[in-house]
C-alpha cells in the first residue's frame, strides 16, 4: 500500500542535509507538514524554504540533539506548534571512525547521546500523546552498521545496535496499540557523514546510494506492513554474517590496513 503524506505532520531530525533533508523535501512535496530539527540554522533554513514551496505551514527548530535533557521539551514544543505529530523520524546521527584502542569514553558517550539517547527521549516524550490519540508512527533510521560490526566504527555501531534493539522491543510493547514502529537500515548513503572532522578516512571506498533514492525507499516503507527495511536491500549480507559470525569477524578485520 503506497504511503500518502498528504495532511500528515512529520517531525524529522537531522534535516539540514543528506538523508533528512531529502526526506523532508519529498514528504513536503507529497503534502506533509514537516517539522525540521538540526543544529545548523543556515542549512536548515534552506531546506525549510524548499519545503514551504509545497507545504507552507512547515516549521524548523534549531537544536543540538546531544543536549539530551532538552530533547523531550523540544518534542512537545513541536507537537504543540504543528498541532500534533503523526510520524516521528529519528534520523540524526554522527560518526566516529577510529580504532577502539584510540577512542576516549567521552567520544563514545557523545555518539550515544545523538544516535541513541536523543531518539529514545523524543519517543518517550511523544508516546503518551500518541497512545492517548490511538495512532502514530515511530521511524528509527539505524544502519546496516546496526546489524554488522564495522571495522573502526565501534562507537557508531554500538549506538546503532542499541537503536535496533530498542526499536524491536518497542515494536513488541506497542503491538496492537495503533502505534507502528519502522526500523530503517540504510547501506552506504552518499551524505556528509563520510567526511566529518575528527574522524579517520573511511576504509569503505565502494559505491554509495544517493540520498534521494534512500528517502524514497523510506517513504515506501512507511506504507508497508513490515517492521524492518533495508534501503538498499543488503539483508543478504546481514544473513551471511549471522550464519557464520566467526568468518564475518575474520573477513571484516582483514579490511584493516597493514
PDB file of C-alpha atoms in Angstrom, residues 30-241:
ATOM      1  CA  UNK A  30       3.623  14.968  -1.006  1.00  0.00           C
ATOM      2  CA  UNK A  31       1.605  17.330   1.169  1.00  0.00           C
ATOM      3  CA  UNK A  32       3.005  16.637   4.640  1.00  0.00           C
ATOM      4  CA  UNK A  33       3.585  19.435   7.118  1.00  0.00           C
ATOM      5  CA  UNK A  34       7.151  18.859   8.260  1.00  0.00           C
ATOM      6  CA  UNK A  35       8.868  19.930  11.447  1.00  0.00           C
ATOM      7  CA  UNK A  36      12.602  20.104  10.831  1.00  0.00           C
ATOM      8  CA  UNK A  37      15.230  19.780  13.553  1.00  0.00           C
ATOM      9  CA  UNK A  38      19.002  20.198  13.151  1.00  0.00           C
ATOM     10  CA  UNK A  39      21.968  22.143  14.505  1.00  0.00           C
ATOM     11  CA  UNK A  40      22.894  24.369  11.535  1.00  0.00           C
ATOM     12  CA  UNK A  41      20.425  27.270  11.132  1.00  0.00           C
ATOM     13  CA  UNK A  42      21.528  28.404   7.666  1.00  0.00           C
ATOM     14  CA  UNK A  43      21.396  24.943   6.119  1.00  0.00           C
ATOM     15  CA  UNK A  44      18.139  24.145   7.906  1.00  0.00           C
ATOM     16  CA  UNK A  45      16.554  27.381   6.651  1.00  0.00           C
ATOM     17  CA  UNK A  46      17.420  26.411   3.077  1.00  0.00           C
ATOM     18  CA  UNK A  47      15.670  23.067   3.448  1.00  0.00           C
ATOM     19  CA  UNK A  48      12.667  24.725   5.094  1.00  0.00           C
ATOM     20  CA  UNK A  49      12.384  27.209   2.215  1.00  0.00           C
ATOM     21  CA  UNK A  50      12.259  24.295  -0.239  1.00  0.00           C
ATOM     22  CA  UNK A  51       9.626  22.514   1.846  1.00  0.00           C
ATOM     23  CA  UNK A  52       7.443  25.606   2.155  1.00  0.00           C
ATOM     24  CA  UNK A  53       7.030  25.783  -1.617  1.00  0.00           C
ATOM     25  CA  UNK A  54       4.638  22.849  -1.343  1.00  0.00           C
ATOM     26  CA  UNK A  55       3.934  22.839   2.407  1.00  0.00           C
ATOM     27  CA  UNK A  56       3.774  26.464   3.618  1.00  0.00           C
ATOM     28  CA  UNK A  57       2.981  25.561   7.236  1.00  0.00           C
ATOM     29  CA  UNK A  58       6.223  23.615   7.735  1.00  0.00           C
ATOM     30  CA  UNK A  59       8.465  24.803  10.588  1.00  0.00           C
ATOM     31  CA  UNK A  60      12.050  24.463  11.810  1.00  0.00           C
ATOM     32  CA  UNK A  61      13.763  24.208  15.191  1.00  0.00           C
ATOM     33  CA  UNK A  62      17.491  24.705  15.676  1.00  0.00           C
ATOM     34  CA  UNK A  63      18.678  22.292  18.353  1.00  0.00           C
ATOM     35  CA  UNK A  64      21.647  20.203  19.380  1.00  0.00           C
ATOM     36  CA  UNK A  65      20.362  16.687  19.983  1.00  0.00           C
ATOM     37  CA  UNK A  66      23.484  15.995  22.034  1.00  0.00           C
ATOM     38  CA  UNK A  67      21.892  18.176  24.718  1.00  0.00           C
ATOM     39  CA  UNK A  68      19.699  15.271  25.743  1.00  0.00           C
ATOM     40  CA  UNK A  69      17.880  16.793  28.755  1.00  0.00           C
ATOM     41  CA  UNK A  70      16.298  19.385  26.416  1.00  0.00           C
ATOM     42  CA  UNK A  71      15.169  16.879  23.785  1.00  0.00           C
ATOM     43  CA  UNK A  72      11.898  15.871  25.432  1.00  0.00           C
ATOM     44  CA  UNK A  73      10.830  19.506  25.819  1.00  0.00           C
ATOM     45  CA  UNK A  74      11.647  20.108  22.171  1.00  0.00           C
ATOM     46  CA  UNK A  75       9.432  17.194  21.089  1.00  0.00           C
ATOM     47  CA  UNK A  76       6.429  18.563  22.962  1.00  0.00           C
ATOM     48  CA  UNK A  77       7.012  22.039  21.562  1.00  0.00           C
ATOM     49  CA  UNK A  78       6.985  20.660  18.015  1.00  0.00           C
ATOM     50  CA  UNK A  79       3.778  18.744  18.785  1.00  0.00           C
ATOM     51  CA  UNK A  80       2.059  21.888  20.044  1.00  0.00           C
ATOM     52  CA  UNK A  81       3.149  24.069  17.117  1.00  0.00           C
ATOM     53  CA  UNK A  82       2.241  21.512  14.438  1.00  0.00           C
ATOM     54  CA  UNK A  83      -1.000  20.601  16.180  1.00  0.00           C
ATOM     55  CA  UNK A  84       0.193  17.032  16.735  1.00  0.00           C
ATOM     56  CA  UNK A  85       2.764  14.660  15.276  1.00  0.00           C
ATOM     57  CA  UNK A  86       1.703  11.696  13.177  1.00  0.00           C
ATOM     58  CA  UNK A  87       5.190  10.453  12.311  1.00  0.00           C
ATOM     59  CA  UNK A  88       8.439  10.819  14.257  1.00  0.00           C
ATOM     60  CA  UNK A  89      11.526  10.204  12.115  1.00  0.00           C
ATOM     61  CA  UNK A  90      14.651   9.749  14.242  1.00  0.00           C
ATOM     62  CA  UNK A  91      17.241  10.302  11.523  1.00  0.00           C
ATOM     63  CA  UNK A  92      20.013  12.444  13.041  1.00  0.00           C
ATOM     64  CA  UNK A  93      23.336  10.651  13.547  1.00  0.00           C
ATOM     65  CA  UNK A  94      27.037  11.366  13.861  1.00  0.00           C
ATOM     66  CA  UNK A  95      30.006   9.097  13.075  1.00  0.00           C
ATOM     67  CA  UNK A  96      33.196   8.366  14.999  1.00  0.00           C
ATOM     68  CA  UNK A  97      35.625   6.435  12.823  1.00  0.00           C
ATOM     69  CA  UNK A  98      38.571   5.457  14.980  1.00  0.00           C
ATOM     70  CA  UNK A  99      40.220   2.223  16.167  1.00  0.00           C
ATOM     71  CA  UNK A 100      38.781   1.205  19.511  1.00  0.00           C
ATOM     72  CA  UNK A 101      42.143   1.453  21.300  1.00  0.00           C
ATOM     73  CA  UNK A 102      42.251   5.165  20.391  1.00  0.00           C
ATOM     74  CA  UNK A 103      38.721   6.030  21.500  1.00  0.00           C
ATOM     75  CA  UNK A 104      38.022   8.131  24.570  1.00  0.00           C
ATOM     76  CA  UNK A 105      34.957   7.401  26.713  1.00  0.00           C
ATOM     77  CA  UNK A 106      33.615  10.919  26.194  1.00  0.00           C
ATOM     78  CA  UNK A 107      33.680  10.428  22.428  1.00  0.00           C
ATOM     79  CA  UNK A 108      31.635   7.254  22.661  1.00  0.00           C
ATOM     80  CA  UNK A 109      29.154   8.915  25.007  1.00  0.00           C
ATOM     81  CA  UNK A 110      28.750  11.851  22.582  1.00  0.00           C
ATOM     82  CA  UNK A 111      27.860   9.451  19.774  1.00  0.00           C
ATOM     83  CA  UNK A 112      25.417   7.599  22.010  1.00  0.00           C
ATOM     84  CA  UNK A 113      23.694  10.841  23.040  1.00  0.00           C
ATOM     85  CA  UNK A 114      22.947  11.881  19.465  1.00  0.00           C
ATOM     86  CA  UNK A 115      22.409   8.476  17.849  1.00  0.00           C
ATOM     87  CA  UNK A 116      20.524   6.668  20.595  1.00  0.00           C
ATOM     88  CA  UNK A 117      19.576   8.743  23.641  1.00  0.00           C
ATOM     89  CA  UNK A 118      18.004  11.531  21.562  1.00  0.00           C
ATOM     90  CA  UNK A 119      15.699   9.120  19.659  1.00  0.00           C
ATOM     91  CA  UNK A 120      14.845   7.451  22.964  1.00  0.00           C
ATOM     92  CA  UNK A 121      13.922  10.750  24.626  1.00  0.00           C
ATOM     93  CA  UNK A 122      11.936  12.015  21.637  1.00  0.00           C
ATOM     94  CA  UNK A 123       9.991   8.756  21.560  1.00  0.00           C
ATOM     95  CA  UNK A 124       9.245   8.693  25.281  1.00  0.00           C
ATOM     96  CA  UNK A 125       8.167  12.341  25.219  1.00  0.00           C
ATOM     97  CA  UNK A 126       5.695  11.847  22.368  1.00  0.00           C
ATOM     98  CA  UNK A 127       4.486   8.342  23.151  1.00  0.00           C
ATOM     99  CA  UNK A 128       1.914   9.243  25.848  1.00  0.00           C
ATOM    100  CA  UNK A 129       0.202  11.658  23.467  1.00  0.00           C
ATOM    101  CA  UNK A 130       0.267   9.166  20.587  1.00  0.00           C
ATOM    102  CA  UNK A 131      -1.163   6.450  22.828  1.00  0.00           C
ATOM    103  CA  UNK A 132      -3.909   8.747  24.109  1.00  0.00           C
ATOM    104  CA  UNK A 133      -4.823   9.514  20.498  1.00  0.00           C
ATOM    105  CA  UNK A 134      -4.522   5.865  19.460  1.00  0.00           C
ATOM    106  CA  UNK A 135      -2.334   6.444  16.418  1.00  0.00           C
ATOM    107  CA  UNK A 136       1.186   7.353  15.389  1.00  0.00           C
ATOM    108  CA  UNK A 137       4.323   6.077  13.751  1.00  0.00           C
ATOM    109  CA  UNK A 138       7.900   5.966  15.058  1.00  0.00           C
ATOM    110  CA  UNK A 139      10.555   5.628  12.373  1.00  0.00           C
ATOM    111  CA  UNK A 140      14.088   4.900  13.559  1.00  0.00           C
ATOM    112  CA  UNK A 141      16.804   5.303  10.947  1.00  0.00           C
ATOM    113  CA  UNK A 142      19.532   2.929  12.063  1.00  0.00           C
ATOM    114  CA  UNK A 143      22.097   1.493   9.642  1.00  0.00           C
ATOM    115  CA  UNK A 144      23.448  -1.756   8.299  1.00  0.00           C
ATOM    116  CA  UNK A 145      26.043  -0.852  10.946  1.00  0.00           C
ATOM    117  CA  UNK A 146      23.317  -1.600  13.478  1.00  0.00           C
ATOM    118  CA  UNK A 147      23.382  -5.244  12.384  1.00  0.00           C
ATOM    119  CA  UNK A 148      27.072  -5.623  11.414  1.00  0.00           C
ATOM    120  CA  UNK A 149      30.145  -4.720  13.444  1.00  0.00           C
ATOM    121  CA  UNK A 150      32.214  -2.483  11.137  1.00  0.00           C
ATOM    122  CA  UNK A 151      35.947  -2.018  11.491  1.00  0.00           C
ATOM    123  CA  UNK A 152      36.941   1.250  13.261  1.00  0.00           C
ATOM    124  CA  UNK A 153      33.227   2.058  13.820  1.00  0.00           C
ATOM    125  CA  UNK A 154      32.787   0.728  17.356  1.00  0.00           C
ATOM    126  CA  UNK A 155      31.105   3.852  18.768  1.00  0.00           C
ATOM    127  CA  UNK A 156      28.809   4.293  15.776  1.00  0.00           C
ATOM    128  CA  UNK A 157      27.881   0.617  15.600  1.00  0.00           C
ATOM    129  CA  UNK A 158      27.222   0.479  19.339  1.00  0.00           C
ATOM    130  CA  UNK A 159      24.752   3.358  19.013  1.00  0.00           C
ATOM    131  CA  UNK A 160      23.027   1.811  16.001  1.00  0.00           C
ATOM    132  CA  UNK A 161      22.878  -1.682  17.556  1.00  0.00           C
ATOM    133  CA  UNK A 162      21.219  -0.014  20.562  1.00  0.00           C
ATOM    134  CA  UNK A 163      18.703   1.704  18.294  1.00  0.00           C
ATOM    135  CA  UNK A 164      17.890  -1.615  16.614  1.00  0.00           C
ATOM    136  CA  UNK A 165      17.301  -3.382  19.927  1.00  0.00           C
ATOM    137  CA  UNK A 166      15.221  -0.501  21.238  1.00  0.00           C
ATOM    138  CA  UNK A 167      13.136  -0.482  18.050  1.00  0.00           C
ATOM    139  CA  UNK A 168      12.432  -4.216  18.141  1.00  0.00           C
ATOM    140  CA  UNK A 169      11.410  -4.105  21.781  1.00  0.00           C
ATOM    141  CA  UNK A 170       9.137  -1.084  21.479  1.00  0.00           C
ATOM    142  CA  UNK A 171       7.512  -2.699  18.431  1.00  0.00           C
ATOM    143  CA  UNK A 172       6.651  -5.656  20.674  1.00  0.00           C
ATOM    144  CA  UNK A 173       5.449  -3.451  23.535  1.00  0.00           C
ATOM    145  CA  UNK A 174       3.312  -1.289  21.232  1.00  0.00           C
ATOM    146  CA  UNK A 175       1.832  -4.101  19.175  1.00  0.00           C
ATOM    147  CA  UNK A 176      -1.917  -3.604  18.833  1.00  0.00           C
ATOM    148  CA  UNK A 177      -1.914  -0.074  20.280  1.00  0.00           C
ATOM    149  CA  UNK A 178      -2.280   1.791  16.998  1.00  0.00           C
ATOM    150  CA  UNK A 179       1.355   2.946  17.171  1.00  0.00           C
ATOM    151  CA  UNK A 180       3.505   1.421  14.442  1.00  0.00           C
ATOM    152  CA  UNK A 181       7.302   1.199  14.513  1.00  0.00           C
ATOM    153  CA  UNK A 182       9.567   1.124  11.460  1.00  0.00           C
ATOM    154  CA  UNK A 183      13.264   0.289  11.583  1.00  0.00           C
ATOM    155  CA  UNK A 184      15.250   1.524   8.574  1.00  0.00           C
ATOM    156  CA  UNK A 185      18.672   0.034   7.805  1.00  0.00           C
ATOM    157  CA  UNK A 186      20.375   2.173   5.146  1.00  0.00           C
ATOM    158  CA  UNK A 187      23.525   0.908   3.485  1.00  0.00           C
ATOM    159  CA  UNK A 188      26.237   3.320   2.278  1.00  0.00           C
ATOM    160  CA  UNK A 189      24.423   6.588   1.524  1.00  0.00           C
ATOM    161  CA  UNK A 190      26.124   9.498  -0.252  1.00  0.00           C
ATOM    162  CA  UNK A 191      25.984  12.105   2.544  1.00  0.00           C
ATOM    163  CA  UNK A 192      28.322  14.257   4.627  1.00  0.00           C
ATOM    164  CA  UNK A 193      28.704  11.507   7.238  1.00  0.00           C
ATOM    165  CA  UNK A 194      31.676  10.187   5.239  1.00  0.00           C
ATOM    166  CA  UNK A 195      33.595  13.459   5.534  1.00  0.00           C
ATOM    167  CA  UNK A 196      33.483  14.691   9.122  1.00  0.00           C
ATOM    168  CA  UNK A 197      36.238  16.349  11.169  1.00  0.00           C
ATOM    169  CA  UNK A 198      37.683  14.238  13.962  1.00  0.00           C
ATOM    170  CA  UNK A 199      37.177  11.015  12.009  1.00  0.00           C
ATOM    171  CA  UNK A 200      39.521   8.726  10.147  1.00  0.00           C
ATOM    172  CA  UNK A 201      39.172   8.412   6.402  1.00  0.00           C
ATOM    173  CA  UNK A 202      36.582   5.675   5.749  1.00  0.00           C
ATOM    174  CA  UNK A 203      38.010   2.315   4.730  1.00  0.00           C
ATOM    175  CA  UNK A 204      34.943   1.696   2.586  1.00  0.00           C
ATOM    176  CA  UNK A 205      35.531   3.006  -0.937  1.00  0.00           C
ATOM    177  CA  UNK A 206      32.644   1.307  -2.733  1.00  0.00           C
ATOM    178  CA  UNK A 207      29.519   2.755  -4.317  1.00  0.00           C
ATOM    179  CA  UNK A 208      27.152   4.955  -2.341  1.00  0.00           C
ATOM    180  CA  UNK A 209      23.416   5.352  -2.894  1.00  0.00           C
ATOM    181  CA  UNK A 210      22.034   8.876  -3.470  1.00  0.00           C
ATOM    182  CA  UNK A 211      20.139  10.289  -0.502  1.00  0.00           C
ATOM    183  CA  UNK A 212      17.049  10.936  -2.636  1.00  0.00           C
ATOM    184  CA  UNK A 213      16.867   7.262  -3.550  1.00  0.00           C
ATOM    185  CA  UNK A 214      17.079   6.157   0.088  1.00  0.00           C
ATOM    186  CA  UNK A 215      14.491   8.769   1.105  1.00  0.00           C
ATOM    187  CA  UNK A 216      12.099   7.353  -1.488  1.00  0.00           C
ATOM    188  CA  UNK A 217      12.703   3.882  -0.038  1.00  0.00           C
ATOM    189  CA  UNK A 218      11.898   5.119   3.462  1.00  0.00           C
ATOM    190  CA  UNK A 219       8.645   6.689   2.295  1.00  0.00           C
ATOM    191  CA  UNK A 220       7.726   3.412   0.610  1.00  0.00           C
ATOM    192  CA  UNK A 221       8.453   1.628   3.915  1.00  0.00           C
ATOM    193  CA  UNK A 222       6.008   3.918   5.733  1.00  0.00           C
ATOM    194  CA  UNK A 223       3.177   2.459   3.692  1.00  0.00           C
ATOM    195  CA  UNK A 224       4.182  -1.162   4.222  1.00  0.00           C
ATOM    196  CA  UNK A 225       3.198  -3.581   6.962  1.00  0.00           C
ATOM    197  CA  UNK A 226       6.758  -4.740   7.643  1.00  0.00           C
ATOM    198  CA  UNK A 227       8.913  -3.653  10.565  1.00  0.00           C
ATOM    199  CA  UNK A 228      12.494  -3.735   9.218  1.00  0.00           C
ATOM    200  CA  UNK A 229      13.543  -2.264   5.866  1.00  0.00           C
ATOM    201  CA  UNK A 230      16.971  -2.369   4.214  1.00  0.00           C
ATOM    202  CA  UNK A 231      17.498   0.556   1.823  1.00  0.00           C
ATOM    203  CA  UNK A 232      19.162  -0.504  -0.438  1.00  0.00           C
ATOM    204  CA  UNK A 233      18.484  -4.185   0.220  1.00  0.00           C
ATOM    205  CA  UNK A 234      21.584  -5.517   1.992  1.00  0.00           C
ATOM    206  CA  UNK A 235      19.793  -8.054   4.138  1.00  0.00           C
ATOM    207  CA  UNK A 236      21.678 -10.905   2.445  1.00  0.00           C
ATOM    208  CA  UNK A 237      24.943  -9.528   3.880  1.00  0.00           C
ATOM    209  CA  UNK A 238      23.459  -9.499   7.388  1.00  0.00           C
ATOM    210  CA  UNK A 239      22.074 -13.006   6.921  1.00  0.00           C
ATOM    211  CA  UNK A 240      25.505 -14.256   5.811  1.00  0.00           C
ATOM    212  CA  UNK A 241      27.095 -12.682   8.892  1.00  0.00           C
TER     213      UNK A 241
END
